[in-house]
Amino acid sequence: MSYIVYLNGQYLPIEDAKISVLDRGFTFGDGVYEVIPVYKGHIFRMREHLERLNNSLDEVYIDRPYTLEQWQEILCKLVEKNSGKNTGNDLSLYMQVTRGISERDHAIDIATKQTVFAMCRPLPEYDRSAGISAIIEEDIRWKYCHIKAITLLPSVMLRHKARDAGATEAILVKDGYITEGAASNVFIVKNGIVKTPPKDGSLLPGITRDLVVELLTESGIPCEEVAIKETELKQADEIWITSSTWEIVPVISLDNNPVGTGRPGEVWQQASEIYQAFKTDMTNVV
Ligand code: PDD
């Protein structure tokens, strides 16, 4: 089925959206991206996602193509073209900025004009209460994981390993400590205390992660941003992963061993209810 995408100032059917084979996104993976959930036509935590996009752009020396207001206008128009407001259609909004077209040369040509692409797809529906299984893998990625770069080969390989093992996600370990999932952030619960690794170059500052930390703290559920050892992960009562598309999902099996009782935990249940209440309260959705 055809749908409308945004490419460099134009809204057009996906099959008409074409870019050059010399685009540096294609030859070097030279670009950054965002994925934002859209609930009933409302772009969830848009400002936070756009600010993170700007941080990613600044870090890799790509000029910001638009102001926040311009982005907002473009994205709202794209969402409207794909569903219209209040249709009940939840979407996943993908947006990508590459450095643009140049001869294949690693060195950056500052005259290059960015390529800007965005599309909306239906947000996959998950039965979160069923939980997922995960495996532990060595974090083989680079030192700048706080940048949301389109250069995702290690993550693709890690996800493949997870799927090969019959699991959904790979939880990554670097020097004995948990960093994050291949495409998610990680939380553990031990004796009623929720923990997630602190934000540094080893993980993406997840928008969902930050919101979960904020909501738990507001609700009086103890939540700490602290380093988590692999051994703590293995002994956790509960493990959750979070992302814009997954929200909060309980991990019920780790490397084929049950996590806690082997069923989604009580603290996850509480966190999930708080998150859903926040999400559906449209006054919170900007
Ligand atoms: N990924 N860590 C990594 C490595 C991720 O790729 C993602 C999200 C997250 C969670 O971040 P957020 O809560 O802001 O979605 C953490 C997206 C969904 C993706 O690549 O499709």
Short mmCIF file of C-alpha atoms and ligand atoms in Angstrom, two decimals:
data_model
loop_
_atom_site.label_atom_id
_atom_site.label_comp_id
_atom_site.label_asym_id
_atom_site.label_seq_id
_atom_site.Cartn_x
_atom_site.Cartn_y
_atom_site.Cartn_z
CA MET A 1 0.00 0.00 0.00
CA SER A 2 1.31 3.41 -0.90
CA TYR A 3 1.75 6.11 1.71
CA ILE A 4 3.08 9.63 1.83
CA VAL A 5 6.64 10.36 2.95
CA TYR A 6 8.63 13.57 3.35
CA LEU A 7 11.81 14.04 1.32
CA ASN A 8 13.76 17.30 1.09
CA GLY A 9 10.80 19.67 1.22
CA GLN A 10 8.31 17.49 -0.68
CA TYR A 11 5.48 15.21 0.41
CA LEU A 12 5.23 12.34 -2.04
CA PRO A 13 4.22 8.68 -2.41
CA ILE A 14 6.92 6.35 -1.05
CA GLU A 15 7.54 4.85 -4.52
CA ASP A 16 8.39 8.31 -5.90
CA ALA A 17 10.84 9.16 -3.10
CA LYS A 18 14.29 8.71 -4.62
CA ILE A 19 17.79 9.68 -3.51
CA SER A 20 21.20 9.51 -5.17
CA VAL A 21 23.44 6.45 -4.76
CA LEU A 22 26.11 9.00 -3.80
CA ASP A 23 24.16 10.04 -0.75
CA ARG A 24 26.57 9.68 2.16
CA GLY A 25 23.88 7.89 4.13
CA PHE A 26 24.15 5.12 1.52
CA THR A 27 27.94 5.06 1.09
CA PHE A 28 29.08 5.79 4.67
CA GLY A 29 26.03 5.46 6.92
CA ASP A 30 26.79 9.15 7.48
CA GLY A 31 23.66 10.40 9.20
CA VAL A 32 21.44 10.38 12.28
CA TYR A 33 17.82 9.48 12.98
CA GLU A 34 14.90 9.44 15.38
CA VAL A 35 11.90 7.18 15.94
CA ILE A 36 8.89 8.82 17.62
CA PRO A 37 5.58 7.18 18.59
CA VAL A 38 2.42 8.93 17.42
CA TYR A 39 -0.68 8.27 19.53
CA LYS A 40 -4.04 9.24 17.99
CA GLY A 41 -2.35 11.83 15.80
CA HIS A 42 -0.27 13.34 18.63
CA ILE A 43 3.50 13.16 18.31
CA PHE A 44 4.61 11.92 21.74
CA ARG A 45 7.50 13.77 23.44
CA MET A 46 8.25 15.53 20.15
CA ARG A 47 10.36 18.27 21.71
CA GLU A 48 12.56 15.76 23.53
CA HIS A 49 13.08 13.75 20.33
CA LEU A 50 13.89 16.86 18.29
CA GLU A 51 16.34 18.06 20.92
CA ARG A 52 18.07 14.68 20.86
CA LEU A 53 18.15 14.84 17.05
CA ASN A 54 19.84 18.25 17.27
CA ASN A 55 22.39 16.86 19.74
CA SER A 56 23.14 13.97 17.37
CA LEU A 57 23.53 16.39 14.42
CA ASP A 58 25.84 18.69 16.38
CA GLU A 59 28.00 15.78 17.53
CA VAL A 60 28.62 14.54 13.96
CA TYR A 61 29.09 18.05 12.45
CA ILE A 62 25.95 18.03 10.30
CA ASP A 63 24.26 21.43 10.26
CA ARG A 64 20.74 21.46 11.69
CA PRO A 65 18.47 21.57 8.61
CA TYR A 66 15.44 23.07 10.37
CA THR A 67 14.43 24.91 13.51
CA LEU A 68 12.27 23.09 16.04
CA GLU A 69 9.23 25.01 14.77
CA GLN A 70 9.95 24.00 11.16
CA TRP A 71 10.36 20.35 12.18
CA GLN A 72 7.11 20.50 14.09
CA GLU A 73 5.26 21.83 11.07
CA ILE A 74 6.76 19.21 8.73
CA LEU A 75 6.11 16.28 11.06
CA CYS A 76 2.54 17.30 11.95
CA LYS A 77 1.73 17.69 8.26
CA LEU A 78 3.21 14.27 7.51
CA VAL A 79 1.21 12.64 10.31
CA GLU A 80 -1.97 14.31 9.06
CA LYS A 81 -1.34 13.07 5.53
CA ASN A 82 -0.93 9.54 6.85
CA SER A 83 -3.80 9.33 9.30
CA GLY A 84 -5.36 12.60 10.27
CA LYS A 85 -5.96 13.51 13.90
CA ASN A 86 -7.99 11.33 16.25
CA THR A 87 -8.29 8.32 13.94
CA GLY A 88 -7.08 6.06 16.71
CA ASN A 89 -4.22 5.03 14.45
CA ASP A 90 -0.97 4.74 16.35
CA LEU A 91 2.08 5.35 14.23
CA SER A 92 5.83 5.14 14.37
CA LEU A 93 7.41 8.25 12.90
CA TYR A 94 10.89 7.66 11.47
CA MET A 95 13.06 10.61 10.52
CA GLN A 96 16.56 10.65 9.15
CA VAL A 97 19.07 13.35 8.25
CA THR A 98 22.16 12.42 6.25
CA ARG A 99 25.08 14.65 5.34
CA GLY A 100 23.84 14.58 1.74
CA ILE A 101 25.42 13.85 -1.62
CA SER A 102 29.17 14.00 -2.31
CA GLU A 103 31.89 12.13 -4.18
CA ARG A 104 32.96 9.17 -2.09
CA ASP A 105 35.53 10.80 0.15
CA HIS A 106 35.67 10.28 3.91
CA ALA A 107 36.55 13.94 4.45
CA ILE A 108 33.52 16.17 4.93
CA ASP A 109 32.59 18.70 2.26
CA ILE A 110 30.91 21.51 4.16
CA ALA A 111 29.02 22.59 1.04
CA THR A 112 27.02 19.36 1.06
CA LYS A 113 23.30 19.86 1.55
CA GLN A 114 21.65 17.50 4.03
CA THR A 115 19.15 14.88 2.88
CA VAL A 116 16.05 14.92 5.09
CA PHE A 117 13.63 12.02 5.04
CA ALA A 118 10.64 11.14 7.23
CA MET A 119 7.94 8.48 7.09
CA CYS A 120 5.11 7.14 9.26
CA ARG A 121 4.31 3.45 9.62
CA PRO A 122 1.74 1.71 11.80
CA LEU A 123 3.12 1.24 15.31
CA PRO A 124 3.48 -2.53 15.85
CA GLU A 125 1.10 -3.88 18.48
CA TYR A 126 2.66 -5.93 21.24
CA ASP A 127 1.16 -8.08 23.94
CA ARG A 128 3.49 -6.68 26.60
CA SER A 129 1.97 -8.78 29.34
CA ALA A 130 3.36 -11.88 27.62
CA GLY A 131 6.92 -10.64 28.20
CA ILE A 132 9.90 -11.35 25.96
CA SER A 133 13.08 -13.35 26.13
CA ALA A 134 16.55 -11.86 25.85
CA ILE A 135 20.14 -12.99 25.57
CA ILE A 136 23.30 -11.40 26.95
CA GLU A 137 25.85 -10.34 24.36
CA GLU A 138 29.12 -8.46 24.42
CA ASP A 139 28.64 -4.81 23.48
CA ILE A 140 30.64 -4.66 20.25
CA ARG A 141 29.66 -1.08 19.39
CA TRP A 142 31.63 2.19 19.44
CA LYS A 143 32.26 4.81 22.15
CA TYR A 144 29.60 7.30 21.01
CA CYS A 145 26.40 5.37 21.57
CA HIS A 146 24.71 8.56 22.87
CA ILE A 147 24.54 9.63 19.19
CA LYS A 148 21.56 8.14 17.36
CA ALA A 149 23.53 7.30 14.22
CA ILE A 150 22.08 5.43 11.25
CA THR A 151 25.32 3.38 11.20
CA LEU A 152 23.68 0.37 12.84
CA LEU A 153 25.59 -2.69 11.61
CA PRO A 154 26.64 -3.91 15.11
CA SER A 155 23.04 -3.54 16.35
CA VAL A 156 21.76 -5.42 13.30
CA MET A 157 24.24 -8.26 14.01
CA LEU A 158 23.31 -8.35 17.70
CA ARG A 159 19.59 -8.48 16.93
CA HIS A 160 20.27 -11.27 14.48
CA LYS A 161 22.08 -13.24 17.20
CA ALA A 162 19.12 -12.72 19.53
CA ARG A 163 16.66 -13.96 16.91
CA ASP A 164 18.91 -16.91 16.09
CA ALA A 165 18.76 -17.88 19.76
CA GLY A 166 14.96 -17.65 19.73
CA ALA A 167 15.02 -14.39 21.73
CA THR A 168 13.69 -10.91 20.97
CA GLU A 169 16.41 -8.63 22.28
CA ALA A 170 20.12 -8.73 23.12
CA ILE A 171 21.15 -7.06 26.40
CA LEU A 172 24.66 -5.73 26.04
CA VAL A 173 27.57 -5.97 28.46
CA LYS A 174 30.75 -3.94 28.36
CA ASP A 175 33.60 -4.63 30.81
CA GLY A 176 31.23 -6.52 33.10
CA TYR A 177 28.55 -3.79 33.17
CA ILE A 178 25.19 -3.50 31.40
CA THR A 179 24.96 -0.74 28.81
CA GLU A 180 21.57 -1.17 27.06
CA GLY A 181 19.70 -3.38 24.61
CA ALA A 182 20.56 -3.60 20.89
CA ALA A 183 17.66 -1.16 20.30
CA SER A 184 16.35 -0.39 23.79
CA ASN A 185 17.32 0.73 27.30
CA VAL A 186 17.46 -1.69 30.21
CA PHE A 187 16.01 -1.55 33.74
CA ILE A 188 16.30 -4.09 36.55
CA VAL A 189 14.36 -4.45 39.79
CA LYS A 190 15.92 -5.94 42.95
CA ASN A 191 14.13 -5.94 46.30
CA GLY A 192 11.66 -3.31 45.08
CA ILE A 193 14.36 -0.89 43.86
CA VAL A 194 14.43 -0.04 40.17
CA LYS A 195 17.83 0.58 38.57
CA THR A 196 18.96 1.68 35.12
CA PRO A 197 22.48 2.53 33.93
CA PRO A 198 23.46 6.22 34.01
CA LYS A 199 23.61 8.22 30.80
CA ASP A 200 27.07 8.38 29.23
CA GLY A 201 28.65 7.55 25.85
CA SER A 202 27.90 3.85 26.32
CA LEU A 203 24.16 4.16 25.76
CA LEU A 204 21.46 6.13 24.01
CA PRO A 205 19.69 8.61 26.30
CA GLY A 206 16.31 7.01 25.64
CA ILE A 207 13.28 9.29 25.68
CA THR A 208 11.21 6.41 27.10
CA ARG A 209 13.93 5.67 29.68
CA ASP A 210 13.93 9.28 30.87
CA LEU A 211 10.14 9.36 31.08
CA VAL A 212 10.03 6.08 33.02
CA VAL A 213 12.64 7.40 35.51
CA GLU A 214 10.60 10.62 35.85
CA LEU A 215 7.25 8.85 36.33
CA LEU A 216 8.59 6.30 38.83
CA THR A 217 10.24 9.03 40.87
CA GLU A 218 7.03 11.10 40.87
CA SER A 219 5.07 8.02 41.98
CA GLY A 220 7.43 7.35 44.88
CA ILE A 221 8.82 4.10 43.44
CA PRO A 222 12.56 4.06 44.22
CA CYS A 223 14.54 4.40 41.01
CA GLU A 224 18.31 4.79 40.76
CA GLU A 225 20.51 5.67 37.80
CA VAL A 226 23.52 3.53 38.69
CA ALA A 227 26.00 1.17 37.02
CA ILE A 228 24.62 -2.39 36.88
CA LYS A 229 26.94 -5.42 36.89
CA GLU A 230 26.21 -8.41 34.68
CA THR A 231 25.91 -10.51 37.84
CA GLU A 232 23.17 -8.14 39.14
CA LEU A 233 21.30 -8.51 35.88
CA LYS A 234 21.40 -12.29 36.22
CA GLN A 235 20.11 -12.11 39.81
CA ALA A 236 17.45 -9.46 39.19
CA ASP A 237 13.85 -10.00 40.33
CA GLU A 238 12.65 -8.22 37.18
CA ILE A 239 14.22 -6.96 33.97
CA TRP A 240 12.51 -4.48 31.62
CA ILE A 241 13.49 -2.96 28.35
CA THR A 242 12.15 0.36 27.08
CA SER A 243 11.92 2.11 23.72
CA SER A 244 9.60 4.40 21.80
CA THR A 245 8.09 1.48 19.93
CA TRP A 246 8.10 -1.08 22.78
CA GLU A 247 7.28 1.30 25.67
CA ILE A 248 8.05 -0.87 28.74
CA VAL A 249 8.36 -4.60 28.15
CA PRO A 250 9.20 -7.20 30.81
CA VAL A 251 11.97 -9.69 30.05
CA ILE A 252 10.83 -13.04 31.45
CA SER A 253 13.69 -15.19 30.26
CA LEU A 254 17.41 -14.38 30.06
CA ASP A 255 19.74 -16.79 28.28
CA ASN A 256 16.99 -19.41 28.64
CA ASN A 257 16.78 -18.96 32.45
CA PRO A 258 13.60 -17.54 34.02
CA VAL A 259 13.86 -13.97 35.30
CA GLY A 260 12.43 -13.90 38.85
CA THR A 261 9.22 -15.92 38.78
CA GLY A 262 9.44 -16.26 35.00
CA ARG A 263 6.38 -14.00 34.67
CA PRO A 264 6.06 -10.22 34.32
CA GLY A 265 6.75 -8.72 37.76
CA GLU A 266 4.62 -6.60 40.05
CA VAL A 267 6.77 -3.51 39.75
CA TRP A 268 6.57 -3.75 35.96
CA GLN A 269 2.79 -3.97 36.26
CA GLN A 270 2.77 -0.77 38.34
CA ALA A 271 5.20 1.03 36.04
CA SER A 272 3.24 -0.02 32.99
CA GLU A 273 -0.04 1.28 34.43
CA ILE A 274 1.57 4.61 35.32
CA TYR A 275 3.04 4.87 31.83
CA GLN A 276 -0.26 4.03 30.11
CA ALA A 277 -2.11 6.57 32.25
CA PHE A 278 0.40 9.25 31.32
CA LYS A 279 0.23 8.31 27.65
CA THR A 280 -3.52 8.40 27.43
CA ASP A 281 -3.75 11.67 29.26
CA MET A 282 -3.57 13.71 26.09
CA THR A 283 -2.89 16.90 28.00
CA ASN A 284 0.59 15.47 28.46
CA VAL A 285 1.05 14.88 24.74
CA VAL A 286 2.45 17.86 22.90
N1 PDD B 1 15.60 2.56 19.02
N2 PDD B 1 18.96 2.36 22.83
C1 PDD B 1 19.09 2.11 21.52
C2 PDD B 1 20.39 1.58 21.02
C3 PDD B 1 18.00 2.32 20.65
O1 PDD B 1 18.14 2.09 19.34
C4 PDD B 1 16.77 2.79 21.17
C5 PDD B 1 15.57 3.06 20.31
C6 PDD B 1 16.69 3.04 22.56
C7 PDD B 1 15.42 3.58 23.19
O2 PDD B 1 15.30 4.97 22.96
P1 PDD B 1 13.87 5.68 22.88
O3 PDD B 1 13.18 5.39 24.15
O4 PDD B 1 14.20 7.11 22.73
O5 PDD B 1 13.15 5.08 21.70
C8 PDD B 1 17.80 2.83 23.35
C9 PDD B 1 14.59 2.90 18.06
C10 PDD B 1 13.20 2.65 18.51
C11 PDD B 1 14.95 2.26 16.74
O6 PDD B 1 16.13 2.28 16.42
O7 PDD B 1 14.06 1.81 16.02
#
